[in-house]
Short mmCIF file of C-alpha atoms in Angstrom, two decimals:
data_model
loop_
_atom_site.label_atom_id
_atom_site.label_comp_id
_atom_site.label_asym_id
_atom_site.label_seq_id
_atom_site.Cartn_x
_atom_site.Cartn_y
_atom_site.Cartn_z
CA MET A 174 174.96 95.88 49.62
CA ALA A 175 175.16 94.32 45.88
CA THR A 176 177.50 91.24 45.54
CA ILE A 177 178.55 91.64 41.52
CA LYS A 178 180.96 88.50 40.22
CA VAL A 179 182.42 88.30 36.66
CA GLN A 180 183.66 84.43 36.86
CA THR A 181 184.30 81.47 34.14
CA GLU A 182 182.61 79.45 36.42
CA ASP A 183 179.32 77.84 37.25
CA PHE A 184 176.84 79.54 40.07
CA ASP A 185 174.46 77.55 42.11
CA VAL A 186 170.91 79.66 42.72
CA SER A 187 169.78 78.16 45.61
CA ARG A 188 173.55 79.17 47.54
CA GLU A 189 173.29 82.30 46.15
CA ILE A 190 169.87 83.14 47.36
CA ALA A 191 171.08 81.79 50.52
CA ALA A 192 174.65 83.98 51.14
CA LEU A 193 171.89 86.87 49.89
CA THR A 194 169.60 86.11 52.96
CA ALA A 195 171.63 84.69 55.39
CA GLY A 196 171.10 86.22 58.85
CA ARG A 197 168.19 88.50 57.80
CA SER A 198 164.34 88.20 59.12
CA ASP A 199 163.20 91.45 57.36
CA ILE A 200 162.74 89.83 53.56
CA GLY A 201 159.65 88.63 52.29
CA GLY A 202 160.06 88.12 48.83
CA ILE A 203 163.11 86.90 46.42
CA GLY A 204 162.81 87.91 42.88
CA CYS A 205 165.64 85.58 41.05
CA PHE A 206 166.69 85.56 36.85
CA VAL A 207 168.29 82.83 35.23
CA GLY A 208 169.97 83.62 31.60
CA VAL A 209 170.64 80.27 29.75
CA VAL A 210 172.53 79.94 26.61
CA ARG A 211 170.53 78.01 24.36
CA GLU A 212 170.40 76.29 20.74
CA ARG A 213 168.57 78.95 18.56
CA ALA A 214 170.63 82.39 20.43
CA GLY A 215 170.99 85.28 18.44
CA ALA A 216 168.47 84.81 16.00
CA ASP A 217 165.46 82.09 16.28
CA GLN A 218 166.35 82.32 11.94
CA ALA A 219 169.96 80.91 12.78
CA PRO A 220 170.83 78.53 10.21
CA GLU A 221 172.91 76.30 12.48
CA PRO A 222 171.88 74.97 16.11
CA VAL A 223 174.18 77.17 18.83
CA ALA A 224 177.28 74.30 19.75
CA ALA A 225 178.61 77.27 22.26
CA MET A 226 179.08 80.44 23.19
CA THR A 227 181.90 82.83 23.78
CA LEU A 228 181.15 85.51 26.51
CA GLU A 229 183.79 88.52 26.26
CA HIS A 230 183.87 91.44 28.35
CA TYR A 231 185.86 94.68 29.68
CA PRO A 232 187.48 93.84 32.61
CA GLY A 233 187.81 96.96 35.36
CA MET A 234 184.53 98.63 33.55
CA THR A 235 182.02 95.34 33.58
CA GLU A 236 182.39 95.46 37.36
CA ARG A 237 182.11 99.28 37.37
CA ALA A 238 179.29 99.29 35.23
CA ILE A 239 177.38 96.52 37.18
CA ALA A 240 177.99 98.08 39.71
CA ARG A 241 176.14 100.92 39.05
CA ILE A 242 173.50 99.42 37.38
CA ALA A 243 172.47 97.50 41.19
CA GLU A 244 172.68 100.89 42.94
CA GLN A 245 170.42 102.61 40.08
CA ALA A 246 168.10 99.37 41.36
CA GLU A 247 168.57 100.18 44.51
CA GLN A 248 167.74 103.56 44.38
CA ARG A 249 164.61 102.88 42.65
CA PHE A 250 163.27 100.14 44.07
CA ASP A 251 162.70 99.07 48.19
CA ILE A 252 165.27 96.27 47.71
CA LEU A 253 167.01 94.87 50.82
CA GLY A 254 170.01 93.65 48.53
CA CYS A 255 170.97 92.38 45.08
CA THR A 256 173.11 90.23 43.32
CA VAL A 257 174.66 89.93 40.07
CA ILE A 258 176.61 87.00 38.71
CA HIS A 259 177.31 86.98 34.90
CA ARG A 260 179.91 84.39 33.95
CA VAL A 261 182.34 85.27 30.68
CA GLY A 262 184.51 82.80 28.15
CA THR A 263 183.17 79.96 26.54
CA LEU A 264 179.90 78.42 27.33
CA ARG A 265 177.65 75.37 25.81
CA THR A 266 173.80 74.61 25.41
CA GLY A 267 171.86 75.17 28.32
CA ASP A 268 175.11 76.54 30.56
CA ASN A 269 173.74 79.31 32.79
CA ILE A 270 174.87 82.82 31.94
CA VAL A 271 173.38 85.06 33.96
CA LEU A 272 171.88 85.22 37.35
CA VAL A 273 169.92 88.25 39.08
CA LEU A 274 168.67 88.07 42.61
CA ALA A 275 166.55 90.91 44.61
CA VAL A 276 165.05 90.91 47.84
CA SER A 277 162.31 93.00 49.88
CA ALA A 278 160.22 92.97 52.45
CA HIS A 279 157.14 92.47 49.95
CA ARG A 280 157.53 90.48 46.29
CA GLN A 281 156.73 93.86 44.10
CA PRO A 282 159.99 95.38 44.38
CA ALA A 283 161.98 92.41 44.02
CA LEU A 284 160.37 91.40 41.05
CA ASP A 285 160.56 94.81 39.61
CA ALA A 286 164.07 95.42 40.19
CA THR A 287 164.51 91.77 39.45
CA ALA A 288 163.34 92.75 35.91
CA PHE A 289 165.08 96.41 35.71
CA LEU A 290 168.27 94.38 36.49
CA ILE A 291 168.63 91.97 33.62
CA ASP A 292 167.49 94.68 31.12
CA TRP A 293 169.75 96.98 32.46
CA LEU A 294 172.55 94.48 32.09
CA LYS A 295 171.61 93.23 28.72
CA THR A 296 172.24 97.33 27.49
CA LYS A 297 174.45 98.61 29.70
CA ALA A 298 177.25 96.29 30.93
CA PRO A 299 180.07 95.58 28.64
CA PHE A 300 179.31 92.44 27.59
CA TRP A 301 179.63 90.68 24.18
CA LYS A 302 178.48 86.98 22.64
CA ARG A 303 179.63 85.33 20.44
CA GLU A 304 177.93 82.55 18.61
CA GLU A 305 179.27 79.32 17.82
CA PHE A 306 177.59 77.08 15.38
CA ALA A 307 177.88 73.14 15.14
CA ASP A 308 178.73 73.24 11.36
CA GLY A 309 182.17 75.09 12.92
CA SER A 310 181.44 79.02 12.14
CA GLY A 311 180.46 81.64 14.34
CA ALA A 312 179.19 85.13 14.36
CA TRP A 313 179.04 87.68 16.97
CA VAL A 314 175.49 88.57 18.44
CA ASP A 315 173.82 91.95 17.18
CA ALA A 316 172.35 94.04 19.27
CA ARG A 317 168.47 93.59 19.90
CA GLU A 318 166.34 96.68 19.07
CA ALA A 319 164.46 94.99 21.67
CA ASP A 320 166.33 95.05 24.34
CA ASP A 321 167.44 99.02 24.27
CA ALA A 322 163.08 99.41 24.15
CA ALA A 323 163.20 97.50 27.38
CA ALA A 324 166.07 99.41 29.14
CA GLU A 325 164.33 102.58 27.96
CA ARG A 326 161.32 101.74 29.50
CA TRP A 327 162.85 102.15 32.95
CA SER A 328 163.36 105.60 31.95
CA ARG A 329 160.15 106.63 30.90
CA ASP A 330 159.19 104.84 34.33
CA GLY A 331 161.32 106.66 36.18
CA MET B 134 198.15 116.83 34.37
CA ASN B 135 199.43 114.57 31.65
CA ALA B 136 202.19 115.59 29.56
CA PRO B 137 201.53 115.76 26.05
CA THR B 138 204.12 112.73 25.34
CA THR B 139 202.09 110.36 27.75
CA PRO B 140 199.86 107.57 25.40
CA VAL B 141 196.90 107.00 25.33
CA THR B 142 195.48 103.41 26.00
CA ILE B 143 193.85 102.02 23.28
CA LEU B 144 191.23 98.30 23.76
CA TYR B 145 189.23 96.94 21.42
CA PHE B 146 186.41 94.54 21.88
CA ALA B 147 184.57 91.73 20.10
CA TRP B 148 184.61 92.05 16.07
CA ILE B 149 186.37 95.03 16.50
CA ARG B 150 189.08 93.42 17.97
CA GLU B 151 189.11 90.92 15.77
CA ARG B 152 189.34 93.05 12.58
CA VAL B 153 191.79 94.98 14.00
CA GLY B 154 193.72 92.32 14.74
CA ARG B 155 194.91 93.27 18.19
CA SER B 156 193.10 94.18 21.97
CA GLU B 157 194.85 96.73 22.97
CA GLU B 158 197.85 99.28 22.19
CA SER B 159 199.38 102.67 22.93
CA LEU B 160 199.50 105.91 21.45
CA VAL B 161 200.86 109.11 21.68
CA LEU B 162 198.05 111.34 20.62
CA PRO B 163 199.15 113.99 17.92
CA ALA B 164 198.19 117.23 19.00
CA ALA B 165 195.32 117.58 16.18
CA ILE B 166 193.15 114.76 18.08
CA ALA B 167 190.78 116.37 20.38
CA THR B 168 188.07 113.93 20.31
CA VAL B 169 186.91 110.30 20.35
CA ALA B 170 186.04 111.03 16.65
CA ASP B 171 189.15 113.02 15.37
CA LEU B 172 191.00 109.20 16.94
CA ILE B 173 188.73 107.29 15.35
CA ASP B 174 189.25 109.01 12.00
CA HIS B 175 193.15 109.07 12.51
CA LEU B 176 193.03 105.26 12.92
CA ALA B 177 190.80 104.40 10.08
CA GLU B 178 193.40 106.04 7.99
CA ARG B 179 195.71 103.24 9.17
CA GLY B 180 193.72 101.29 6.41
CA GLY B 181 193.19 96.96 6.34
CA GLY B 182 192.16 95.98 9.64
CA TYR B 183 191.93 99.62 11.00
CA ALA B 184 189.49 100.24 8.26
CA SER B 185 187.74 97.43 7.94
CA ALA B 186 186.99 98.15 11.90
CA PHE B 187 185.47 101.57 11.79
CA VAL B 188 183.72 101.82 8.39
CA THR B 189 180.69 102.07 9.93
CA ARG B 190 180.65 104.42 12.30
CA ARG B 191 177.61 104.64 13.59
CA THR B 192 177.79 101.07 15.07
CA ILE B 193 180.82 102.01 17.22
CA ARG B 194 180.77 101.93 20.73
CA CYS B 195 183.31 103.89 23.00
CA ALA B 196 184.03 104.60 26.76
CA VAL B 197 186.91 106.77 28.07
CA ASN B 198 188.34 105.74 31.08
CA GLN B 199 185.88 102.82 31.71
CA GLU B 200 183.04 105.36 30.83
CA PHE B 201 180.47 105.17 27.91
CA ALA B 202 181.11 108.21 26.23
CA ASP B 203 179.88 109.83 22.96
CA GLN B 204 182.10 110.14 19.70
CA SER B 205 182.21 113.44 20.72
CA ALA B 206 183.86 112.96 24.28
CA ALA B 207 187.19 115.00 24.57
CA ILE B 208 190.14 112.41 25.04
CA ALA B 209 193.94 113.46 26.93
CA PRO B 210 197.06 112.32 27.38
CA GLY B 211 196.60 109.04 29.87
CA ASP B 212 193.26 108.38 28.87
CA GLU B 213 191.89 104.94 28.29
CA ILE B 214 189.51 104.50 25.51
CA ALA B 215 187.94 101.55 24.62
CA PHE B 216 186.11 100.67 21.37
CA PHE B 217 183.45 98.14 21.03
CA PRO B 218 180.14 96.73 19.45
CA PRO B 219 176.82 97.85 21.07
CA VAL B 220 176.87 95.33 24.20
CA THR B 221 174.95 92.19 24.05
CA GLY B 222 175.53 90.56 27.62
CA GLY B 223 173.03 89.08 30.33
CA MET C 242 153.95 70.80 31.92
CA ALA C 243 153.46 72.40 35.07
CA THR C 244 154.42 70.27 38.19
CA ILE C 245 152.31 71.85 41.06
CA LYS C 246 153.10 70.97 44.62
CA VAL C 247 151.31 70.91 48.19
CA GLN C 248 153.60 70.12 50.66
CA THR C 249 155.14 70.84 54.14
CA GLU C 250 159.03 70.16 53.38
CA ASP C 251 160.83 72.87 51.92
CA PHE C 252 162.12 73.19 48.83
CA ASP C 253 165.30 73.20 47.16
CA VAL C 254 165.23 75.97 44.13
CA SER C 255 168.30 74.88 42.04
CA ARG C 256 166.94 71.21 42.30
CA GLU C 257 163.37 72.41 40.70
CA ILE C 258 165.14 74.46 38.46
CA ALA C 259 167.03 71.62 36.85
CA ALA C 260 163.55 69.40 37.13
CA LEU C 261 162.19 72.21 34.90
CA THR C 262 165.25 72.46 32.19
CA ALA C 263 166.46 69.18 32.45
CA GLY C 264 167.30 68.04 28.68
CA ARG C 265 166.21 70.80 27.11
CA SER C 266 167.95 73.41 24.84
CA ASP C 267 165.05 75.71 24.03
CA ILE C 268 165.60 77.64 26.73
CA GLY C 269 166.85 81.07 27.73
CA GLY C 270 165.38 82.53 30.89
CA ILE C 271 164.07 81.53 33.59
CA GLY C 272 162.05 83.62 35.61
CA CYS C 273 161.54 82.47 39.73
CA PHE C 274 160.02 84.19 42.89
CA VAL C 275 160.60 82.43 46.30
CA GLY C 276 158.10 83.88 49.24
CA VAL C 277 159.22 83.76 52.73
CA VAL C 278 158.31 84.24 56.63
CA ARG C 279 159.58 87.75 57.61
CA GLU C 280 159.17 88.49 61.13
CA ARG C 281 156.88 91.71 60.16
CA ALA C 282 154.51 89.66 57.79
CA GLY C 283 150.50 90.70 57.71
CA ALA C 284 151.09 94.50 59.09
CA ASP C 285 153.89 95.83 59.30
CA GLN C 286 152.43 97.87 62.08
CA ALA C 287 152.15 94.43 64.25
CA PRO C 288 152.65 94.54 67.34
CA GLU C 289 154.99 91.90 68.08
CA PRO C 290 157.20 89.99 65.72
CA VAL C 291 156.12 87.15 64.01
CA ALA C 292 157.79 83.59 65.34
CA ALA C 293 155.60 81.28 63.13
CA MET C 294 153.04 81.18 60.55
CA THR C 295 150.47 78.52 60.38
CA LEU C 296 149.20 78.00 56.48
CA GLU C 297 146.51 76.13 56.46
CA HIS C 298 145.00 75.49 52.15
CA TYR C 299 141.86 73.27 51.24
CA PRO C 300 143.29 69.79 50.13
CA GLY C 301 142.01 68.49 46.98
CA MET C 302 140.94 72.35 46.01
CA THR C 303 144.38 73.73 46.50
CA GLU C 304 146.00 71.61 43.70
CA ARG C 305 143.05 72.65 41.48
CA ALA C 306 142.81 75.96 41.32
CA ILE C 307 146.94 75.92 41.38
CA ALA C 308 146.22 73.66 37.83
CA ARG C 309 144.06 76.27 36.45
CA ILE C 310 146.60 79.29 37.19
CA ALA C 311 148.89 77.47 36.00
CA GLU C 312 147.27 76.32 32.95
CA GLN C 313 146.20 80.67 32.74
CA ALA C 314 149.80 81.44 32.58
CA GLU C 315 150.61 79.22 30.06
CA GLN C 316 147.87 80.18 27.60
CA ARG C 317 148.53 83.81 28.33
CA PHE C 318 152.45 84.08 28.13
CA ASP C 319 154.95 82.33 26.02
CA ILE C 320 156.41 79.90 28.44
CA LEU C 321 157.86 76.72 27.82
CA GLY C 322 156.58 75.82 31.50
CA CYS C 323 156.40 76.10 35.41
CA THR C 324 156.78 74.93 38.08
CA VAL C 325 154.53 76.39 41.54
CA ILE C 326 155.29 74.70 45.09
CA HIS C 327 153.17 75.77 48.12
CA ARG C 328 153.96 75.06 51.66
CA VAL C 329 151.32 74.44 54.49
CA GLY C 330 151.70 73.84 57.94
CA THR C 331 153.88 75.51 60.46
CA LEU C 332 156.73 77.88 59.78
CA ARG C 333 159.30 80.14 61.05
CA THR C 334 160.59 83.10 60.78
CA GLY C 335 162.97 83.11 56.85
CA ASP C 336 161.30 79.71 56.34
CA ASN C 337 160.64 79.17 51.93
CA ILE C 338 156.61 79.41 52.21
CA VAL C 339 156.25 79.73 47.98
CA LEU C 340 158.23 78.90 44.80
CA VAL C 341 157.22 80.34 41.13
CA LEU C 342 158.82 79.36 38.30
CA ALA C 343 158.98 79.81 34.52
CA VAL C 344 160.75 79.24 32.00
CA SER C 345 160.83 80.57 28.40
CA ALA C 346 162.65 80.99 25.01
CA HIS C 347 163.56 84.98 26.25
CA ARG C 348 163.77 86.65 29.67
CA GLN C 349 160.25 88.98 28.95
CA PRO C 350 157.68 86.04 28.81
CA ALA C 351 159.59 84.03 31.99
CA LEU C 352 159.19 87.00 33.66
CA ASP C 353 156.05 88.23 33.12
CA ALA C 354 154.75 84.54 33.99
CA THR C 355 156.71 84.37 37.22
CA ALA C 356 154.83 88.32 38.31
CA PHE C 357 151.44 87.03 36.91
CA LEU C 358 151.61 83.24 39.06
CA ILE C 359 152.72 85.06 42.54
CA ASP C 360 149.71 87.97 41.66
CA TRP C 361 147.21 84.63 41.38
CA LEU C 362 147.76 82.76 43.76
CA LYS C 363 148.19 85.30 46.31
CA THR C 364 144.22 85.98 45.51
CA LYS C 365 142.95 82.54 43.78
CA ALA C 366 144.07 79.92 45.63
CA PRO C 367 142.59 78.65 49.16
CA PHE C 368 145.27 79.19 51.62
CA TRP C 369 144.94 81.42 54.90
CA LYS C 370 147.52 82.42 56.90
CA ARG C 371 147.70 82.79 60.76
CA GLU C 372 150.99 84.20 62.67
CA GLU C 373 151.95 83.53 66.00
CA PHE C 374 153.93 86.43 68.02
CA ALA C 375 156.35 86.10 69.98
CA ASP C 376 154.30 86.58 72.89
CA GLY C 377 152.15 83.74 72.56
CA SER C 378 149.00 85.28 70.57
CA GLY C 379 147.88 84.97 67.02
CA ALA C 380 145.74 86.07 64.60
CA TRP C 381 144.87 85.66 60.78
CA VAL C 382 146.67 87.32 58.38
CA ASP C 383 143.82 89.86 56.67
CA ALA C 384 143.71 89.66 52.66
CA ARG C 385 145.44 92.77 51.44
CA GLU C 386 143.33 95.16 48.97
CA ALA C 387 146.97 95.69 47.35
CA ASP C 388 147.24 92.15 46.34
CA ASP C 389 143.67 91.77 44.65
CA ALA C 390 144.50 95.21 42.60
CA ALA C 391 147.84 93.36 42.10
CA ALA C 392 145.64 90.34 40.23
CA GLU C 393 143.61 92.63 38.77
CA ARG C 394 146.24 94.52 36.83
CA TRP C 395 146.51 91.18 34.82
CA SER C 396 142.75 91.26 34.36
CA ARG C 397 143.07 94.74 32.44
CA ASP C 398 146.01 93.68 30.57
CA GLY C 399 144.48 90.66 29.25
CA MET D 67 120.87 62.96 40.46
CA ASN D 68 120.86 62.56 43.85
CA ALA D 69 117.88 62.09 45.91
CA PRO D 70 116.74 64.80 48.46
CA THR D 71 117.86 63.22 51.56
CA THR D 72 121.31 62.38 50.07
CA PRO D 73 123.29 65.45 52.42
CA VAL D 74 125.83 67.95 51.34
CA THR D 75 129.47 68.18 52.79
CA ILE D 76 130.34 71.36 54.02
CA LEU D 77 133.98 72.75 55.14
CA TYR D 78 134.86 75.32 56.79
CA PHE D 79 138.58 76.97 57.05
CA ALA D 80 140.59 79.51 58.99
CA TRP D 81 138.86 81.37 61.44
CA ILE D 82 135.35 80.70 60.04
CA ARG D 83 136.59 76.76 60.91
CA GLU D 84 137.20 78.13 64.65
CA ARG D 85 134.35 80.08 65.22
CA VAL D 86 131.96 77.20 64.17
CA GLY D 87 133.76 75.12 65.95
CA ARG D 88 134.46 71.86 63.33
CA SER D 89 136.14 71.60 59.86
CA GLU D 90 133.70 69.35 58.45
CA GLU D 91 129.67 67.93 58.82
CA SER D 92 127.15 66.71 57.19
CA LEU D 93 123.65 67.95 56.55
CA VAL D 94 120.28 66.95 54.42
CA LEU D 95 119.20 69.99 53.10
CA PRO D 96 115.88 71.27 53.89
CA ALA D 97 113.54 71.72 51.18
CA ALA D 98 113.99 75.75 51.57
CA ILE D 99 117.50 75.98 50.37
CA ALA D 100 118.12 76.38 46.97
CA THR D 101 121.72 78.65 46.59
CA VAL D 102 124.50 79.55 49.18
CA ALA D 103 122.87 82.39 50.71
CA ASP D 104 119.94 80.26 52.38
CA LEU D 105 122.53 78.16 53.82
CA ILE D 106 124.46 80.24 55.75
CA ASP D 107 121.04 81.83 56.85
CA HIS D 108 120.12 78.16 58.17
CA LEU D 109 123.94 77.94 59.86
CA ALA D 110 123.69 81.54 61.31
CA GLU D 111 120.76 80.88 62.52
CA ARG D 112 122.21 78.02 65.23
CA GLY D 113 123.42 80.64 66.91
CA GLY D 114 126.61 80.54 69.11
CA GLY D 115 129.44 79.71 67.17
CA TYR D 116 127.56 79.92 63.72
CA ALA D 117 126.11 83.03 64.14
CA SER D 118 129.75 84.49 65.23
CA ALA D 119 130.97 82.75 62.17
CA PHE D 120 128.51 84.28 59.92
CA VAL D 121 127.45 87.74 61.42
CA THR D 122 129.40 89.59 58.42
CA ARG D 123 128.22 88.34 55.29
CA ARG D 124 130.41 90.29 52.77
CA THR D 125 133.74 88.62 54.52
CA ILE D 126 132.46 84.85 53.77
CA ARG D 127 133.92 83.51 50.43
CA CYS D 128 132.92 80.20 49.11
CA ALA D 129 133.15 77.38 47.11
CA VAL D 130 130.84 74.85 45.58
CA ASN D 131 132.49 71.41 44.83
CA GLN D 132 135.95 73.07 44.90
CA GLU D 133 135.09 76.02 42.53
CA PHE D 134 134.86 79.42 44.18
CA ALA D 135 131.37 80.71 43.43
CA ASP D 136 128.79 83.78 44.61
CA GLN D 137 127.02 83.61 47.58
CA SER D 138 124.33 83.23 45.08
CA ALA D 139 125.67 80.03 43.47
CA ALA D 140 122.66 77.50 43.77
CA ILE D 141 123.54 74.02 45.48
CA ALA D 142 122.36 70.55 45.34
CA PRO D 143 122.05 67.27 47.54
CA GLY D 144 125.69 65.38 47.02
CA ASP D 145 127.35 68.89 46.94
CA GLU D 146 130.51 70.12 48.64
CA ILE D 147 130.19 73.44 50.34
CA ALA D 148 132.95 75.36 51.86
CA PHE D 149 133.09 78.79 53.66
CA PHE D 150 136.38 80.56 54.70
CA PRO D 151 138.04 84.16 54.54
CA PRO D 152 139.29 85.73 51.78
CA VAL D 153 142.14 84.27 50.85
CA THR D 154 145.48 85.02 51.83
CA GLY D 155 148.23 82.53 51.13
CA GLY D 156 151.46 83.16 48.20
#
């Protein structure tokens, strides 16, 4: 039921929504999140604007981990389907990084599943971001404790 | 069951890969190595980039056969063992 | 900062995202919700599948009410902008009804503002839905207590 | 300040509009009408569709000059007063 893609190419939100909802008349709400490369990515105090970001992943395990996260979302929330697309490779400021879609008869499960999916992707899928600054230097992004706390929230709720 | 001479595959990601200087290697496990933690000790003893990569054990995450695992997890010939920092995708 | 449209025409999610994010390098997360006409709309126990839905509104007050809701969202959440598009007139099963977008440096304000905007739209904007069934009969949709409760949640939190 | 002979505009929406049989009308307020509730009483007394539209007062929502208002809200010549059921958009 879940569509999962790990790809270097960009995605089109409208096209992915159309693919997820095609031929269905039982969907009342579509929740969506798009993560984007911003100029101050890892830390707002970064010394330099981020010029580019490189996303590394663990081929094989990545798809497996995302599939498990999507399964969890489908078990926890009354959704009719979901889509997760995560880009890898080198991205520039303003580029899309990740797309999460979740569809449901009603808005609340769609919104909840969307938040759950992105929270869990941030902490349970094997991706690593390296920022490249305008001055030519670079640094691996540190994991944020706030992300662990956000994902942990779903454990408490569940 | 794999024979003791079947190697394990070890994968490195992100800054661990950079410090180690490679992304993948094969290793026939010495008999004394039973867990991920044992393997980390073994690799760190090589010194150089390996010592540097594994210097702070608590920042190392790992997966055994593409599942997240604790450093206490058992490993066996034929396993795929990956080392990486905490994930930062999404 | 908010883009607000009340229109009979459909909208394109990708195009609206592009318009909201154009020229910006400070956006890290885009929250989005799309409401869609589903076959069992007002009540899951409806005797007949919904063939069409007509949305009536209060021209003048509608735009003013949505602008106020968007202002509230911008005050409550650390967002960089939002878009609300609500369609009126006659819609068929599978048609888009409403689009909410909210953008932020980080995902949480974008997701929270998206949920807030759709919850408040449901209870504080002057729209009324009339369902038309396949057998030719029709009925105005009753307000749902669950919607009031969802909107009320934000009053408690705030 | 509008003179007492300035009419109010009254708007009806959704099933209230259908029962009343029109979407809009102008009315010079009789002197005794000071609030929305007074106006509802006045309209309901017309009988027919008006009586039917306003039979269950607690299901009626209203706006005065395009702002949601309670039925206790004061009204004055020149105001735009709208009656409608609870909203169901989104």
